[in-house]
Coordinates of C-alpha atoms in Angstrom, one line a residue:
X1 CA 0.0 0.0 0.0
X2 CA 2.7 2.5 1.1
X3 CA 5.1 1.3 -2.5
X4 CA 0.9 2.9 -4.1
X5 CA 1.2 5.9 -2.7
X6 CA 4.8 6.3 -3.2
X7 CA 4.1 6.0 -6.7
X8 CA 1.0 8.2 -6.8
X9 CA 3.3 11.2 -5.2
X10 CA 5.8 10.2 -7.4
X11 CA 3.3 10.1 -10.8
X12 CA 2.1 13.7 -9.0
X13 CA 5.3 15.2 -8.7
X14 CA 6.4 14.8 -12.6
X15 CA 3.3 16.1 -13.7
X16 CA 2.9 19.2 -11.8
X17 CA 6.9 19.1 -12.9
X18 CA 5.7 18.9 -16.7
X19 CA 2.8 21.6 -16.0
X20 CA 5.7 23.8 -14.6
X21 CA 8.2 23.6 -17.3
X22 CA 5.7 23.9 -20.3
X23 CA 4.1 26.8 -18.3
X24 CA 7.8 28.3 -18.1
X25 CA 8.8 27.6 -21.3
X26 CA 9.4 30.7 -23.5
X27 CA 8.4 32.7 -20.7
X28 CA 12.1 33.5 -19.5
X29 CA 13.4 36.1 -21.7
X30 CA 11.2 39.4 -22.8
X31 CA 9.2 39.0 -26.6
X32 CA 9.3 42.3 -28.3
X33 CA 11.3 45.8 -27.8
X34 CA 9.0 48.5 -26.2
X35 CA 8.2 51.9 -24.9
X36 CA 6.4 50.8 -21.6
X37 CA 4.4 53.2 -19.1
X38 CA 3.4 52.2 -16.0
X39 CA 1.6 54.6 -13.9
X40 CA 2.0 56.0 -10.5
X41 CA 0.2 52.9 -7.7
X42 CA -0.1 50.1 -10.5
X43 CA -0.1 47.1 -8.2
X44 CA 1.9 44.0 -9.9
X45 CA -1.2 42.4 -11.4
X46 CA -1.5 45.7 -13.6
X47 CA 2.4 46.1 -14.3
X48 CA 1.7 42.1 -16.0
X49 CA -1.5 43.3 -17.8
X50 CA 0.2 46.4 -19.4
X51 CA 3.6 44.4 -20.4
X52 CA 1.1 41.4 -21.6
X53 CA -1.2 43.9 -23.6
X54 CA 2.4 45.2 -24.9
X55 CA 3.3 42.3 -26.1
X56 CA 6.3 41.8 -24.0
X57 CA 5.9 39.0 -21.8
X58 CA 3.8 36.0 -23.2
X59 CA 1.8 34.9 -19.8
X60 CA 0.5 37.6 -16.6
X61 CA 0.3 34.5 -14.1
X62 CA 3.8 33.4 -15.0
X63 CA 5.4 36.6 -14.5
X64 CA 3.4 37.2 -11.4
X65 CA 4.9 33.7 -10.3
X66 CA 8.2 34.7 -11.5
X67 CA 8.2 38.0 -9.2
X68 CA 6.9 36.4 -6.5
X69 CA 10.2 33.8 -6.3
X70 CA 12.6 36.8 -7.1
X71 CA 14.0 39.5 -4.9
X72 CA 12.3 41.8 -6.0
X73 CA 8.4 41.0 -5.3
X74 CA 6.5 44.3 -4.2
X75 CA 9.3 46.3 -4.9
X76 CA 8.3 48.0 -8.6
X77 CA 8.1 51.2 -9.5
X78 CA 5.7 53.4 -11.5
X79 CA 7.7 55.2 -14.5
X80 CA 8.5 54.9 -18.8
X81 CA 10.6 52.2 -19.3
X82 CA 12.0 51.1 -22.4
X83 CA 12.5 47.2 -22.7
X84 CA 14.8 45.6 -25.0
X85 CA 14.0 42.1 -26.5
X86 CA 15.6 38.9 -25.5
X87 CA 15.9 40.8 -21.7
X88 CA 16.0 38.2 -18.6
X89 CA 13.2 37.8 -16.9
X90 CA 15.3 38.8 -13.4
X91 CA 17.0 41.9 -15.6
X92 CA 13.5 43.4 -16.2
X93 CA 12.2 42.9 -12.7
X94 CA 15.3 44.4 -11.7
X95 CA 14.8 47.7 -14.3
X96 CA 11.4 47.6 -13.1
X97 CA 12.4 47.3 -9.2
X98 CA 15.1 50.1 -9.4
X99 CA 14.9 52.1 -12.8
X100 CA 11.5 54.1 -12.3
X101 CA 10.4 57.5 -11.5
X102 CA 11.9 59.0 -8.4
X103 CA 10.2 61.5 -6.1
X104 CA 9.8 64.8 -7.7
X105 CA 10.5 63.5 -11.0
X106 CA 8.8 63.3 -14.7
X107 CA 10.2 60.8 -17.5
X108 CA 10.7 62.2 -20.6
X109 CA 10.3 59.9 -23.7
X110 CA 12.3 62.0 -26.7
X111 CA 12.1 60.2 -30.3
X112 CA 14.9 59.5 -32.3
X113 CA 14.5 62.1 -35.3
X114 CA 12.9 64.7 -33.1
X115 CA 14.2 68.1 -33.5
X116 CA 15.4 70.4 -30.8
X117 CA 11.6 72.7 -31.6
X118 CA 9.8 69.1 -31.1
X119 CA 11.7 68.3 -28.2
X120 CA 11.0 72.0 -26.6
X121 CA 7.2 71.8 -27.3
X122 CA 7.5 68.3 -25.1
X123 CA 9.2 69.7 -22.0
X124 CA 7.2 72.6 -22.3
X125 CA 4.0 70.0 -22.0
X126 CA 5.6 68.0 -19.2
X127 CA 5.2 71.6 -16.9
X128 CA 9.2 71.9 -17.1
X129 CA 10.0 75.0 -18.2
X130 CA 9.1 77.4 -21.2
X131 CA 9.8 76.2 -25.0
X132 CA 11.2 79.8 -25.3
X133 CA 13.9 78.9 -22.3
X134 CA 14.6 75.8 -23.5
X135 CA 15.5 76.9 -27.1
X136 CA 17.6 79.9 -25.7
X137 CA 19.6 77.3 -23.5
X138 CA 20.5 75.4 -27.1
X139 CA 21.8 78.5 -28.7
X140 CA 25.0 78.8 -27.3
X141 CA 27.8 75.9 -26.1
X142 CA 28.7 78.6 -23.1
X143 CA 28.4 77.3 -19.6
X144 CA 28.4 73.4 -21.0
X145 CA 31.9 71.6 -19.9
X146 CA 32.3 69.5 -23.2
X147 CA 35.4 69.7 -25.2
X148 CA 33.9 68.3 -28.6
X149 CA 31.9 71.3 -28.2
X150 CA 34.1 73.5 -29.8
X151 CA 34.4 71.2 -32.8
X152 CA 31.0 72.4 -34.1
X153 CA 31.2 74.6 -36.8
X154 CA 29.6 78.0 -35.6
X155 CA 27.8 79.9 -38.8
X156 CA 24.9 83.0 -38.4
X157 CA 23.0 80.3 -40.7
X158 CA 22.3 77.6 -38.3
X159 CA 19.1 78.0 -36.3
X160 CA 20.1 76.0 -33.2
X161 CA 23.8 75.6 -32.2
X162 CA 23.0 71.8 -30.3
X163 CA 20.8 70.9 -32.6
X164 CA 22.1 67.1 -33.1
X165 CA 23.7 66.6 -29.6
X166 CA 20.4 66.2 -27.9
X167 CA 20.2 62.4 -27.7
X168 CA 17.4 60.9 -28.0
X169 CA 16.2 58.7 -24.9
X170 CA 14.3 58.8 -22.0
X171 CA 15.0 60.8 -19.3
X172 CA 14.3 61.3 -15.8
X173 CA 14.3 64.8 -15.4
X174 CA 13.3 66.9 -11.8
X175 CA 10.7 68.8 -11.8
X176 CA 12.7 71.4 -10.7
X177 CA 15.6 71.2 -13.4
X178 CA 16.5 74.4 -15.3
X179 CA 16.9 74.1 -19.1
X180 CA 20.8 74.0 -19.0
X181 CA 20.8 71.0 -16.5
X182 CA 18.6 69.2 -19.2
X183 CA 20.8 70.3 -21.8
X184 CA 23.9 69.1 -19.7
X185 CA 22.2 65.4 -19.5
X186 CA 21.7 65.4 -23.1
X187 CA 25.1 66.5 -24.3
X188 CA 26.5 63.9 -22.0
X189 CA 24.4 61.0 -23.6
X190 CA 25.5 61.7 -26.7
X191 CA 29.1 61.9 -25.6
X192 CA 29.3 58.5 -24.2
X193 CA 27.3 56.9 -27.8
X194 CA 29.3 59.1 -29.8
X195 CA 32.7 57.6 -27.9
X196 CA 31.6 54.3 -29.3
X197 CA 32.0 55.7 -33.4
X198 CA 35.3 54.5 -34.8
X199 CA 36.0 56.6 -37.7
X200 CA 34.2 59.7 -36.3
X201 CA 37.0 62.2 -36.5
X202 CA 34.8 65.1 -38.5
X203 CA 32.2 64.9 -35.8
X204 CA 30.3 68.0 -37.0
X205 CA 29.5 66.5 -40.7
X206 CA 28.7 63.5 -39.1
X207 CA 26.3 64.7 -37.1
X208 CA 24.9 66.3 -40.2
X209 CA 24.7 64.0 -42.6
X210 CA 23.2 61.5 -40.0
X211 CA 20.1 63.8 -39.0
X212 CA 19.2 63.9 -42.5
X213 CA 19.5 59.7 -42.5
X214 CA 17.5 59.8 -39.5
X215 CA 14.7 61.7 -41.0
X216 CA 14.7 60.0 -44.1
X217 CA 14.5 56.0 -43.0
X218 CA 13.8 53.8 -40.3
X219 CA 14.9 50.8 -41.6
X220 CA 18.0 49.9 -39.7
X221 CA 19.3 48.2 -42.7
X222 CA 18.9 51.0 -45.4
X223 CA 20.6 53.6 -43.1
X224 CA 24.4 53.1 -44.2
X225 CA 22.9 52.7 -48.2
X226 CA 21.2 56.5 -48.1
X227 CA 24.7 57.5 -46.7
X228 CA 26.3 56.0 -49.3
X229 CA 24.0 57.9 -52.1
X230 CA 24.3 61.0 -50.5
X231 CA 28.2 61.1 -50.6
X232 CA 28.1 59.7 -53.9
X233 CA 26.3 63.0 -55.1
X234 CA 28.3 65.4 -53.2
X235 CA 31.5 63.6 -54.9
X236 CA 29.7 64.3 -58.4
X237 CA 29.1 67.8 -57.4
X238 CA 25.3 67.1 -57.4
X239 CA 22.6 68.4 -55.2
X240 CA 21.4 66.2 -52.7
X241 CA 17.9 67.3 -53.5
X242 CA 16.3 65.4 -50.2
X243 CA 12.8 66.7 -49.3
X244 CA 13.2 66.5 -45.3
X245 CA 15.8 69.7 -45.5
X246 CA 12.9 71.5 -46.6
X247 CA 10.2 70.2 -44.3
X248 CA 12.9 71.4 -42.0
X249 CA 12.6 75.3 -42.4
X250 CA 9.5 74.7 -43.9
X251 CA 7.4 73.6 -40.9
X252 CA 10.2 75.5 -38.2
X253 CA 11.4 72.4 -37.2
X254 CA 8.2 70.6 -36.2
X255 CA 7.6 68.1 -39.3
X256 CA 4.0 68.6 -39.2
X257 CA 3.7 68.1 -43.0
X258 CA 4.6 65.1 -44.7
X259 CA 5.3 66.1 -48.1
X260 CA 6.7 68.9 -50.2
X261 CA 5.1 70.9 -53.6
X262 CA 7.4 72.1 -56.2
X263 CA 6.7 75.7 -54.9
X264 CA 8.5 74.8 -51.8
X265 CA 11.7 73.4 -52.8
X266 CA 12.1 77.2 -53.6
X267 CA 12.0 78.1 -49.7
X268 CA 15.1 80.1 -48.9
X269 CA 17.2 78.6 -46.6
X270 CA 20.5 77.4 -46.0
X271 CA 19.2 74.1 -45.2
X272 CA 17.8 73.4 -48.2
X273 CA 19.4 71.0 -50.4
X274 CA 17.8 71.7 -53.8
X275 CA 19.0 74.9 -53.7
X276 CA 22.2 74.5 -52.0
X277 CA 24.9 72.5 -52.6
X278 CA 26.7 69.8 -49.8
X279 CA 24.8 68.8 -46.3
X280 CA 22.7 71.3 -44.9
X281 CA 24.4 74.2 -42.9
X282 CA 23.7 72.0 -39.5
X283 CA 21.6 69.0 -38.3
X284 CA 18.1 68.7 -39.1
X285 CA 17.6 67.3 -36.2
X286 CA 19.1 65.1 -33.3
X287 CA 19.9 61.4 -35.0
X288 CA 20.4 57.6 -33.0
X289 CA 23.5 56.3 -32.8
X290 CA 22.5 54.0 -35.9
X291 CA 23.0 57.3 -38.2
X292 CA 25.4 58.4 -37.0
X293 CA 27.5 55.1 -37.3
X294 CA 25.5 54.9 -40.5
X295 CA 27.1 58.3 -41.7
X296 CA 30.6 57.8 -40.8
X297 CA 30.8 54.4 -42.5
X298 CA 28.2 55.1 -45.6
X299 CA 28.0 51.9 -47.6
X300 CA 30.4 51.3 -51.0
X301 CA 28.0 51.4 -53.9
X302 CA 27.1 53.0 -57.4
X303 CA 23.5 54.5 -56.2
X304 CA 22.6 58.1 -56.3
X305 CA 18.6 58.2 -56.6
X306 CA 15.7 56.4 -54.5
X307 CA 12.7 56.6 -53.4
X308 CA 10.1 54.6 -51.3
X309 CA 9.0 51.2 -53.0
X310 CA 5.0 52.6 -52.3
X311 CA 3.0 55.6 -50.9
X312 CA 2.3 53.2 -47.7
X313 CA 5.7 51.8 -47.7
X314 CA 9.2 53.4 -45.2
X315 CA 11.5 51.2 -47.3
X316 CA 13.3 52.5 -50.3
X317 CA 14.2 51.8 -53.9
X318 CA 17.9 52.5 -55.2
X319 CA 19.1 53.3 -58.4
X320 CA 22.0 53.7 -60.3
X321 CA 20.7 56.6 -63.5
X322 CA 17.5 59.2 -63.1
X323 CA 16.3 57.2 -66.3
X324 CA 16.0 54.4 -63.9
X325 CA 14.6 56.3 -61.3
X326 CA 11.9 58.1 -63.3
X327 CA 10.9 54.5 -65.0
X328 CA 10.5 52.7 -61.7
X329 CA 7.9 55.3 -60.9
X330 CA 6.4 55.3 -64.1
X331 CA 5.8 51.8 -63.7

């Protein structure tokens, strides 16, 4: 009788074993990259319905069961987090348990692409401080301790001195913080990706040529291909004739129109590539780490035209001749 029930517990044991590991299985790592925001007294049964809504963790009940048999049960924190895919279940409680909003504090989500007008109309709406104070502090490289500073090229022409060192991330910024101080914490971002760019010696073109990139894909894989076109037409002494360094002085920095007329390309401005030849006079706006790798390695190739493969389509067509160009969209 007791040899039974021996092997009952035993039969017991391997299945509630089996349930365990095919509950568990896939559930380990994160599923997706994501922007998550958690708000201020989300419990940890929320916290699992917003990353499950999200898409980045596959079951609520395991990652409950997961937290609860970690160090860090009852311990997370309300805040904007942004999760990387393939991240350990144990890393993102710990992100979750330790990287959040502190008293006093407001994250501060800024897009890759976003110009330094976008990025002053969003601290302005976070109840920081004025986008007029904001725009004055990126003006001017005085009272910020960077050496690289002095490597940008100063010219009357260029709306915003720092526009292009802001990185793009999110912050968590004090309520309290003057314009400067967010300025400071931005310029230091950038430093530490830029220190990671091996042949980034001309910094200041760099910069440039990658917050045109940035504007003009998202595609990861196209970014070092539109390099490579556009210094393939500065070396033939053509105009780079790219749309987004109009919608630049066209829209004051805010890219609230999507596409240009042929009345526009006639907009007088130093940053306008269909007039002028070579980069812009400055960056567009303030590029990922991506374009600007993207820039200062541009790919090897014979293109100098493309264009997007549809209206609804962000990837791109390259060509080698404008008679190529113009058939493809003839076609």
């Amino acid at each position: 009788m007791k040899r039974k029930i021996t092997m009952i517990i035993v039969i017991v044991l391997l299945i509630l074993a089996a349930a365990a590991a095919f509950l568990f299985a896939g559930s380990s790592k994160t599923l997706k990259e994501a922007e998550v925001t958690i708000e201020e007294g989300s419990s940890s049964r929320t916290i699992a319905d917003v990353l499950k809504k999200e898409g980045v963790i596959r079951s609520e009940a395991v990652f409950l069961i997961q937290l609860r048999m970690s160090d860090y049960a009852g311990k997370l924190q309300y805040g904007t987090y942004e999760i990387k895919e393939n991240t350990d279940m144990n890393d993102l409680f710990r992100m979750l348990a330790t990287q959040g909003a502190k008293e006093g504090t407001v994250n501060v989500t800024i897009p890759e692409g976003y110009s330094v007008e976008q990025i002053a109309d969003t601290l302005e709406e976070k109840g920081l401080f004025s986008k007029e104070e904001f725009l004055k502090a990126v003006n001017t490289i005085d009272g910020y301790d960077f050496a690289w500073l002095k490597d940008i090229r100063q010219s009357p022409d260029r709306k915003y001195l720092l526009q292009g060192y802001l990185y793009p991330d999110t912050y968590n910024l004090y309520q309290t913080a003057k314009p400067e101080e967010v300025v400071t914490i931005m310029l230091s971002n950038f430093e530490k990706h830029y220190a990671t760019i091996e042949n980034g010696d001309d910094m200041d073109r760099i910069v440039t040529e990658a917050s045109v990139i940035e504007r003009e894909t998202s595609i990861d894989s196209e970014r070092a291909t539109i390099a490579g076109v556009i210094e393939n037409r500065i070396e033939q002494g053509m105009r780079l004739q790219i749309d987004v360094t109009v919608l630049y002085p066209l829209t004051n920095g805010m890219y609230n129109k999507n596409s240009v007329s042929y009345k526009d390309l006639e907009v007088d401005s130093p940053y306008n590539t269909y007039q002028n030849k070579g980069l812009p006079v400055g960056p567009i706006c303030n590029p990922s780490i991506a374009s600007m790798q993207a820039a200062a390695e541009p790919e090897e190739h014979e293109y100098l035209y493309y264009h997007t493969k549809s209206k609804t389509s962000k990837e791109h067509d390259f060509y080698k001749t404008y008679e190529e160009h113009i058939d493809s969209q003839n076609d």
